[in-house]
Amino acid sequence: MSPRPLLEIRGLRIDLPLDGALRTVVHRADLTVPEGAALALVGESGSGKSLTARSVLRLLPAAARIHGELLFAGESVPAMTPERLRAFRAGDVAMVFQDPRAHINPARSIGDFLTEGLTAARRLPAADAVARVTRILREVGIADAERRMRQRPHELSGGLLQRVMIAAALAAEPRLLLADEPTTALDVTTQEEVMAIVAETRAARGLAMLFITHDLELAAAVCDRVAVMYAGSTVEELPADRLRGGAAHPYTRALLASRPSVDDAGAALRAIDGRPLSGFEAPDGCAFADRCQRVVERCREERPRPSAVGASTASCHVPHPHPHPHPHPHPHSSEEAGSHA
Ligand SMILES: Nc1ncnc2c1ncn2[C@@H]1O[C@H](COP(=O)(O)OP(=O)(O)O)[C@@H](O)[C@H]1O
Ligand SMILES: [Mg+2]
């Protein structure tokens, strides 16, 4: 039995103004994060990952228009009143960004940054707020919490500051963590430490996570399921343990092949031919068609819709057949499911 969905994004489309006109940049994002689970959202730079995550908190530019469904525990996020939205942002969902320094006031102390949300939005007495953040700082591996709280952001390394941002996110005791490339700016060792802390605190709190990264292997290592985004559309979603050999979408397979493996140091990166497109540039058919080795005529005429391919949901007219199809040995998935998706 699967846990009930905490975050459901269905057919999300985002239009942004470009050169004076509204243009579609996210065409179709479909994502589900079950209660307590971790879903990775993976894709090259410009594919629309951050816009999708920010839409969950309604942190898009004022001129942006969104379509489709965005549900948190069954409640429509776009329909929230300003008052409900404030409580939602202060308590239900917390976000950690790629560059902590861009999201923290350099002039104020770490302690003020950490407690202000609790004393302002949650109306906690100052002493209780200090006690709570001190405990959480220890939880994220910051032993000398009292000293750190008196310091300013520039006195902390990038790795320490990202731990502070995670502590700030956890302080609100959210049910969902949105982590947008939280370790991309860190060196590999620090990246591993920060990810271990995220995994521990998630397990201890039953916290669900949407983890954004461009690194497919990191995604598979820390998440239960993986969604792959290309040029403004989620093109495949599958269990993390099915990525190797089980991916149905040619783009997912190309992404996997393009990552140099650790024991393969020095080997040339097998880059995907052609350049990634942003959602603004996506053609009418499949956006990956020009870079795809399996392309057929239909791919350029008709944008593929999501359909079941083995354990995957893939938007592709010519998906790789699943090596362990179940329950049916030969799913004619793209035609069948596509017609009524
Ligand atoms: N505020 C904005 N105004 C106009 N275009 C934007 C804005 N934010 C992002 N974009 C564009 O939308 C596309 C997707 O951006 P983003 O979601 O940040 O991608 P990713 O996080 O996958 O790298 C990019 O082409 C980017 O340039
Ligand atoms: Mg981004």
PDB file of C-alpha atoms in Angstrom, residues 100-293:
ATOM      1  CA  PRO A 100      22.703  29.990   0.915  1.00  0.00           C
ATOM      2  CA  ARG A 101      24.507  33.352   0.837  1.00  0.00           C
ATOM      3  CA  ALA A 102      21.929  34.788  -1.548  1.00  0.00           C
ATOM      4  CA  HIS A 103      19.128  33.946   0.885  1.00  0.00           C
ATOM      5  CA  ILE A 104      20.499  35.203   4.176  1.00  0.00           C
ATOM      6  CA  ASN A 105      20.912  38.784   5.365  1.00  0.00           C
ATOM      7  CA  PRO A 106      24.704  39.313   5.691  1.00  0.00           C
ATOM      8  CA  ALA A 107      24.301  42.023   8.334  1.00  0.00           C
ATOM      9  CA  ARG A 108      22.401  39.954  10.882  1.00  0.00           C
ATOM     10  CA  SER A 109      23.573  37.177  13.177  1.00  0.00           C
ATOM     11  CA  ILE A 110      22.909  33.496  12.471  1.00  0.00           C
ATOM     12  CA  GLY A 111      20.873  33.362  15.694  1.00  0.00           C
ATOM     13  CA  ASP A 112      18.584  36.215  14.627  1.00  0.00           C
ATOM     14  CA  PHE A 113      18.126  34.632  11.199  1.00  0.00           C
ATOM     15  CA  LEU A 114      17.184  31.294  12.738  1.00  0.00           C
ATOM     16  CA  THR A 115      14.803  32.571  15.397  1.00  0.00           C
ATOM     17  CA  GLU A 116      13.017  35.376  13.538  1.00  0.00           C
ATOM     18  CA  GLY A 117      10.597  33.049  11.725  1.00  0.00           C
ATOM     19  CA  LEU A 118       9.689  31.319  14.976  1.00  0.00           C
ATOM     20  CA  THR A 119       9.148  34.478  16.993  1.00  0.00           C
ATOM     21  CA  ALA A 120       7.389  36.427  14.204  1.00  0.00           C
ATOM     22  CA  ALA A 121       5.305  33.953  12.198  1.00  0.00           C
ATOM     23  CA  ARG A 122       4.899  31.266  14.881  1.00  0.00           C
ATOM     24  CA  ARG A 123       4.768  33.671  17.886  1.00  0.00           C
ATOM     25  CA  LEU A 124       7.123  31.564  19.987  1.00  0.00           C
ATOM     26  CA  PRO A 125       8.686  33.312  23.032  1.00  0.00           C
ATOM     27  CA  ALA A 126      12.307  34.300  22.265  1.00  0.00           C
ATOM     28  CA  ALA A 127      13.834  31.937  24.833  1.00  0.00           C
ATOM     29  CA  ASP A 128      11.885  28.963  23.440  1.00  0.00           C
ATOM     30  CA  ALA A 129      12.931  29.873  19.902  1.00  0.00           C
ATOM     31  CA  VAL A 130      16.608  30.011  20.939  1.00  0.00           C
ATOM     32  CA  ALA A 131      16.318  26.648  22.695  1.00  0.00           C
ATOM     33  CA  ARG A 132      14.688  25.074  19.657  1.00  0.00           C
ATOM     34  CA  VAL A 133      17.218  26.328  17.098  1.00  0.00           C
ATOM     35  CA  THR A 134      20.133  25.387  19.367  1.00  0.00           C
ATOM     36  CA  ARG A 135      18.813  21.828  19.488  1.00  0.00           C
ATOM     37  CA  ILE A 136      18.310  21.755  15.708  1.00  0.00           C
ATOM     38  CA  LEU A 137      21.784  23.160  15.022  1.00  0.00           C
ATOM     39  CA  ARG A 138      23.212  20.233  17.012  1.00  0.00           C
ATOM     40  CA  GLU A 139      20.959  17.895  15.020  1.00  0.00           C
ATOM     41  CA  VAL A 140      22.523  19.125  11.766  1.00  0.00           C
ATOM     42  CA  GLY A 141      26.009  18.564  13.145  1.00  0.00           C
ATOM     43  CA  ILE A 142      26.876  22.045  14.440  1.00  0.00           C
ATOM     44  CA  ALA A 143      28.304  21.303  17.888  1.00  0.00           C
ATOM     45  CA  ASP A 144      29.243  24.819  19.042  1.00  0.00           C
ATOM     46  CA  ALA A 145      25.768  26.160  18.358  1.00  0.00           C
ATOM     47  CA  GLU A 146      25.895  29.029  20.886  1.00  0.00           C
ATOM     48  CA  ARG A 147      29.041  30.475  19.299  1.00  0.00           C
ATOM     49  CA  ARG A 148      27.733  30.030  15.736  1.00  0.00           C
ATOM     50  CA  MET A 149      24.523  31.866  16.597  1.00  0.00           C
ATOM     51  CA  ARG A 150      26.510  34.968  17.527  1.00  0.00           C
ATOM     52  CA  GLN A 151      28.409  34.917  14.213  1.00  0.00           C
ATOM     53  CA  ARG A 152      27.515  36.546  10.899  1.00  0.00           C
ATOM     54  CA  PRO A 153      27.097  34.632   7.617  1.00  0.00           C
ATOM     55  CA  HIS A 154      30.518  35.637   6.211  1.00  0.00           C
ATOM     56  CA  GLU A 155      32.233  33.971   9.181  1.00  0.00           C
ATOM     57  CA  LEU A 156      30.859  30.547   8.174  1.00  0.00           C
ATOM     58  CA  SER A 157      32.036  28.250   5.365  1.00  0.00           C
ATOM     59  CA  GLY A 158      29.603  27.364   2.563  1.00  0.00           C
ATOM     60  CA  GLY A 159      29.007  23.909   4.037  1.00  0.00           C
ATOM     61  CA  LEU A 160      28.286  25.282   7.524  1.00  0.00           C
ATOM     62  CA  LEU A 161      26.004  27.948   6.115  1.00  0.00           C
ATOM     63  CA  GLN A 162      24.045  25.332   4.168  1.00  0.00           C
ATOM     64  CA  ARG A 163      23.611  23.403   7.437  1.00  0.00           C
ATOM     65  CA  VAL A 164      22.263  26.601   8.964  1.00  0.00           C
ATOM     66  CA  MET A 165      19.790  26.902   6.068  1.00  0.00           C
ATOM     67  CA  ILE A 166      18.685  23.297   6.625  1.00  0.00           C
ATOM     68  CA  ALA A 167      18.308  24.049  10.336  1.00  0.00           C
ATOM     69  CA  ALA A 168      16.187  27.087   9.448  1.00  0.00           C
ATOM     70  CA  ALA A 169      14.017  24.904   7.225  1.00  0.00           C
ATOM     71  CA  LEU A 170      13.617  22.265   9.931  1.00  0.00           C
ATOM     72  CA  ALA A 171      12.901  24.793  12.695  1.00  0.00           C
ATOM     73  CA  ALA A 172       9.411  25.317  11.304  1.00  0.00           C
ATOM     74  CA  GLU A 173       8.778  21.539  11.518  1.00  0.00           C
ATOM     75  CA  PRO A 174       7.494  21.330   7.950  1.00  0.00           C
ATOM     76  CA  ARG A 175       5.968  18.231   6.341  1.00  0.00           C
ATOM     77  CA  LEU A 176       7.715  18.837   3.031  1.00  0.00           C
ATOM     78  CA  LEU A 177      11.232  20.009   2.284  1.00  0.00           C
ATOM     79  CA  LEU A 178      11.913  21.568  -1.118  1.00  0.00           C
ATOM     80  CA  ALA A 179      15.671  21.298  -1.652  1.00  0.00           C
ATOM     81  CA  ASP A 180      16.775  23.100  -4.821  1.00  0.00           C
ATOM     82  CA  GLU A 181      20.319  21.915  -5.632  1.00  0.00           C
ATOM     83  CA  PRO A 182      21.302  22.329  -1.958  1.00  0.00           C
ATOM     84  CA  THR A 183      24.775  20.866  -2.428  1.00  0.00           C
ATOM     85  CA  THR A 184      25.717  22.041  -5.931  1.00  0.00           C
ATOM     86  CA  ALA A 185      27.877  24.894  -4.605  1.00  0.00           C
ATOM     87  CA  LEU A 186      29.725  22.628  -2.141  1.00  0.00           C
ATOM     88  CA  ASP A 187      32.800  20.431  -2.554  1.00  0.00           C
ATOM     89  CA  VAL A 188      32.224  16.682  -2.774  1.00  0.00           C
ATOM     90  CA  THR A 189      33.042  15.840   0.869  1.00  0.00           C
ATOM     91  CA  THR A 190      30.846  18.610   2.253  1.00  0.00           C
ATOM     92  CA  GLN A 191      28.145  17.604  -0.225  1.00  0.00           C
ATOM     93  CA  GLU A 192      28.129  14.092   1.215  1.00  0.00           C
ATOM     94  CA  GLU A 193      28.013  15.364   4.802  1.00  0.00           C
ATOM     95  CA  VAL A 194      25.102  17.671   4.057  1.00  0.00           C
ATOM     96  CA  MET A 195      23.187  14.920   2.245  1.00  0.00           C
ATOM     97  CA  ALA A 196      23.754  12.538   5.161  1.00  0.00           C
ATOM     98  CA  ILE A 197      22.311  15.136   7.534  1.00  0.00           C
ATOM     99  CA  VAL A 198      19.299  15.627   5.290  1.00  0.00           C
ATOM    100  CA  ALA A 199      18.739  11.840   5.201  1.00  0.00           C
ATOM    101  CA  GLU A 200      19.029  11.495   9.000  1.00  0.00           C
ATOM    102  CA  THR A 201      16.691  14.352   9.825  1.00  0.00           C
ATOM    103  CA  ARG A 202      14.182  13.162   7.224  1.00  0.00           C
ATOM    104  CA  ALA A 203      14.157   9.690   8.731  1.00  0.00           C
ATOM    105  CA  ALA A 204      13.839  11.046  12.279  1.00  0.00           C
ATOM    106  CA  ARG A 205      10.923  13.317  11.364  1.00  0.00           C
ATOM    107  CA  GLY A 206       9.156  11.429   8.602  1.00  0.00           C
ATOM    108  CA  LEU A 207       9.777  14.478   6.427  1.00  0.00           C
ATOM    109  CA  ALA A 208       8.914  14.300   2.718  1.00  0.00           C
ATOM    110  CA  MET A 209      11.280  15.886   0.214  1.00  0.00           C
ATOM    111  CA  LEU A 210      11.376  17.154  -3.331  1.00  0.00           C
ATOM    112  CA  PHE A 211      15.078  17.100  -4.130  1.00  0.00           C
ATOM    113  CA  ILE A 212      16.229  19.042  -7.164  1.00  0.00           C
ATOM    114  CA  THR A 213      19.539  18.203  -8.782  1.00  0.00           C
ATOM    115  CA  HIS A 214      21.204  17.883 -12.174  1.00  0.00           C
ATOM    116  CA  ASP A 215      22.988  14.780 -10.888  1.00  0.00           C
ATOM    117  CA  LEU A 216      21.051  11.617 -11.706  1.00  0.00           C
ATOM    118  CA  GLU A 217      23.188   9.319  -9.571  1.00  0.00           C
ATOM    119  CA  LEU A 218      22.965  11.553  -6.513  1.00  0.00           C
ATOM    120  CA  ALA A 219      19.214  11.673  -7.093  1.00  0.00           C
ATOM    121  CA  ALA A 220      18.971   7.882  -7.169  1.00  0.00           C
ATOM    122  CA  ALA A 221      21.144   7.576  -4.063  1.00  0.00           C
ATOM    123  CA  VAL A 222      19.026   9.796  -1.830  1.00  0.00           C
ATOM    124  CA  CYS A 223      15.493   9.429  -3.232  1.00  0.00           C
ATOM    125  CA  ASP A 224      12.838   6.727  -3.591  1.00  0.00           C
ATOM    126  CA  ARG A 225      11.683   7.902  -6.998  1.00  0.00           C
ATOM    127  CA  VAL A 226      13.144  10.051  -9.740  1.00  0.00           C
ATOM    128  CA  ALA A 227      11.406  12.439 -12.139  1.00  0.00           C
ATOM    129  CA  VAL A 228      13.327  13.686 -15.161  1.00  0.00           C
ATOM    130  CA  MET A 229      12.599  17.084 -16.681  1.00  0.00           C
ATOM    131  CA  TYR A 230      13.521  18.277 -20.150  1.00  0.00           C
ATOM    132  CA  ALA A 231      12.759  21.624 -21.808  1.00  0.00           C
ATOM    133  CA  GLY A 232       9.869  22.419 -19.484  1.00  0.00           C
ATOM    134  CA  SER A 233       8.246  18.972 -19.263  1.00  0.00           C
ATOM    135  CA  THR A 234       8.659  16.036 -16.937  1.00  0.00           C
ATOM    136  CA  VAL A 235       9.474  13.259 -19.410  1.00  0.00           C
ATOM    137  CA  GLU A 236       9.865  10.244 -17.114  1.00  0.00           C
ATOM    138  CA  GLU A 237       9.144   9.209 -13.546  1.00  0.00           C
ATOM    139  CA  LEU A 238      10.365   5.910 -12.129  1.00  0.00           C
ATOM    140  CA  PRO A 239      11.570   4.158  -8.964  1.00  0.00           C
ATOM    141  CA  ALA A 240      15.192   5.098  -8.200  1.00  0.00           C
ATOM    142  CA  ASP A 241      16.294   1.466  -8.200  1.00  0.00           C
ATOM    143  CA  ARG A 242      15.007   1.052 -11.764  1.00  0.00           C
ATOM    144  CA  LEU A 243      17.150   3.822 -13.228  1.00  0.00           C
ATOM    145  CA  ARG A 244      20.034   1.536 -14.189  1.00  0.00           C
ATOM    146  CA  GLY A 245      18.752  -0.453 -17.121  1.00  0.00           C
ATOM    147  CA  GLY A 246      15.115   0.288 -16.427  1.00  0.00           C
ATOM    148  CA  ALA A 247      14.708   3.783 -17.869  1.00  0.00           C
ATOM    149  CA  ALA A 248      12.203   3.995 -20.713  1.00  0.00           C
ATOM    150  CA  HIS A 249      12.862   7.517 -22.007  1.00  0.00           C
ATOM    151  CA  PRO A 250      15.833   8.007 -24.352  1.00  0.00           C
ATOM    152  CA  TYR A 251      16.647  11.272 -22.548  1.00  0.00           C
ATOM    153  CA  THR A 252      16.911   9.549 -19.157  1.00  0.00           C
ATOM    154  CA  ARG A 253      19.230   6.983 -20.728  1.00  0.00           C
ATOM    155  CA  ALA A 254      21.337   9.685 -22.372  1.00  0.00           C
ATOM    156  CA  LEU A 255      21.644  11.542 -19.060  1.00  0.00           C
ATOM    157  CA  LEU A 256      22.803   8.366 -17.337  1.00  0.00           C
ATOM    158  CA  ALA A 257      25.351   7.662 -20.052  1.00  0.00           C
ATOM    159  CA  SER A 258      26.700  11.215 -19.961  1.00  0.00           C
ATOM    160  CA  ARG A 259      27.767  11.073 -16.337  1.00  0.00           C
ATOM    161  CA  PRO A 260      31.368   9.947 -15.848  1.00  0.00           C
ATOM    162  CA  SER A 261      31.460   7.241 -13.185  1.00  0.00           C
ATOM    163  CA  VAL A 262      33.805   7.566 -10.239  1.00  0.00           C
ATOM    164  CA  ASP A 263      35.893   4.497 -11.130  1.00  0.00           C
ATOM    165  CA  ASP A 264      36.092   5.804 -14.689  1.00  0.00           C
ATOM    166  CA  ALA A 265      38.054   8.942 -13.790  1.00  0.00           C
ATOM    167  CA  GLY A 266      39.612  10.578 -16.835  1.00  0.00           C
ATOM    168  CA  ALA A 267      37.240   8.904 -19.266  1.00  0.00           C
ATOM    169  CA  ALA A 268      35.674  11.329 -21.703  1.00  0.00           C
ATOM    170  CA  LEU A 269      32.215  12.489 -20.729  1.00  0.00           C
ATOM    171  CA  ARG A 270      29.783  11.074 -23.245  1.00  0.00           C
ATOM    172  CA  ALA A 271      27.937  14.296 -23.787  1.00  0.00           C
ATOM    173  CA  ILE A 272      24.497  14.197 -25.331  1.00  0.00           C
ATOM    174  CA  ASP A 273      24.673  15.545 -28.891  1.00  0.00           C
ATOM    175  CA  GLY A 274      23.129  18.970 -29.371  1.00  0.00           C
ATOM    176  CA  ARG A 275      22.307  21.527 -26.709  1.00  0.00           C
ATOM    177  CA  PRO A 276      19.562  21.497 -24.080  1.00  0.00           C
ATOM    178  CA  LEU A 277      16.509  23.635 -24.848  1.00  0.00           C
ATOM    179  CA  SER A 278      14.678  25.846 -22.403  1.00  0.00           C
ATOM    180  CA  GLY A 279      10.915  25.491 -22.239  1.00  0.00           C
ATOM    181  CA  PHE A 280      10.592  28.769 -24.175  1.00  0.00           C
ATOM    182  CA  GLU A 281      12.213  27.081 -27.186  1.00  0.00           C
ATOM    183  CA  ALA A 282      10.398  23.740 -27.042  1.00  0.00           C
ATOM    184  CA  PRO A 283       8.901  22.827 -30.454  1.00  0.00           C
ATOM    185  CA  ASP A 284       5.385  21.435 -30.954  1.00  0.00           C
ATOM    186  CA  GLY A 285       6.495  17.818 -31.028  1.00  0.00           C
ATOM    187  CA  CYS A 286       8.851  16.113 -28.600  1.00  0.00           C
ATOM    188  CA  ALA A 287      11.408  18.668 -27.365  1.00  0.00           C
ATOM    189  CA  PHE A 288      14.122  15.993 -27.302  1.00  0.00           C
ATOM    190  CA  ALA A 289      13.587  14.928 -30.939  1.00  0.00           C
ATOM    191  CA  ASP A 290      16.618  16.746 -32.363  1.00  0.00           C
ATOM    192  CA  ARG A 291      18.954  15.053 -29.894  1.00  0.00           C
ATOM    193  CA  CYS A 292      17.312  11.631 -29.850  1.00  0.00           C
ATOM    194  CA  GLN A 293      18.739   8.526 -31.500  1.00  0.00           C
TER     195      GLN A 293
END
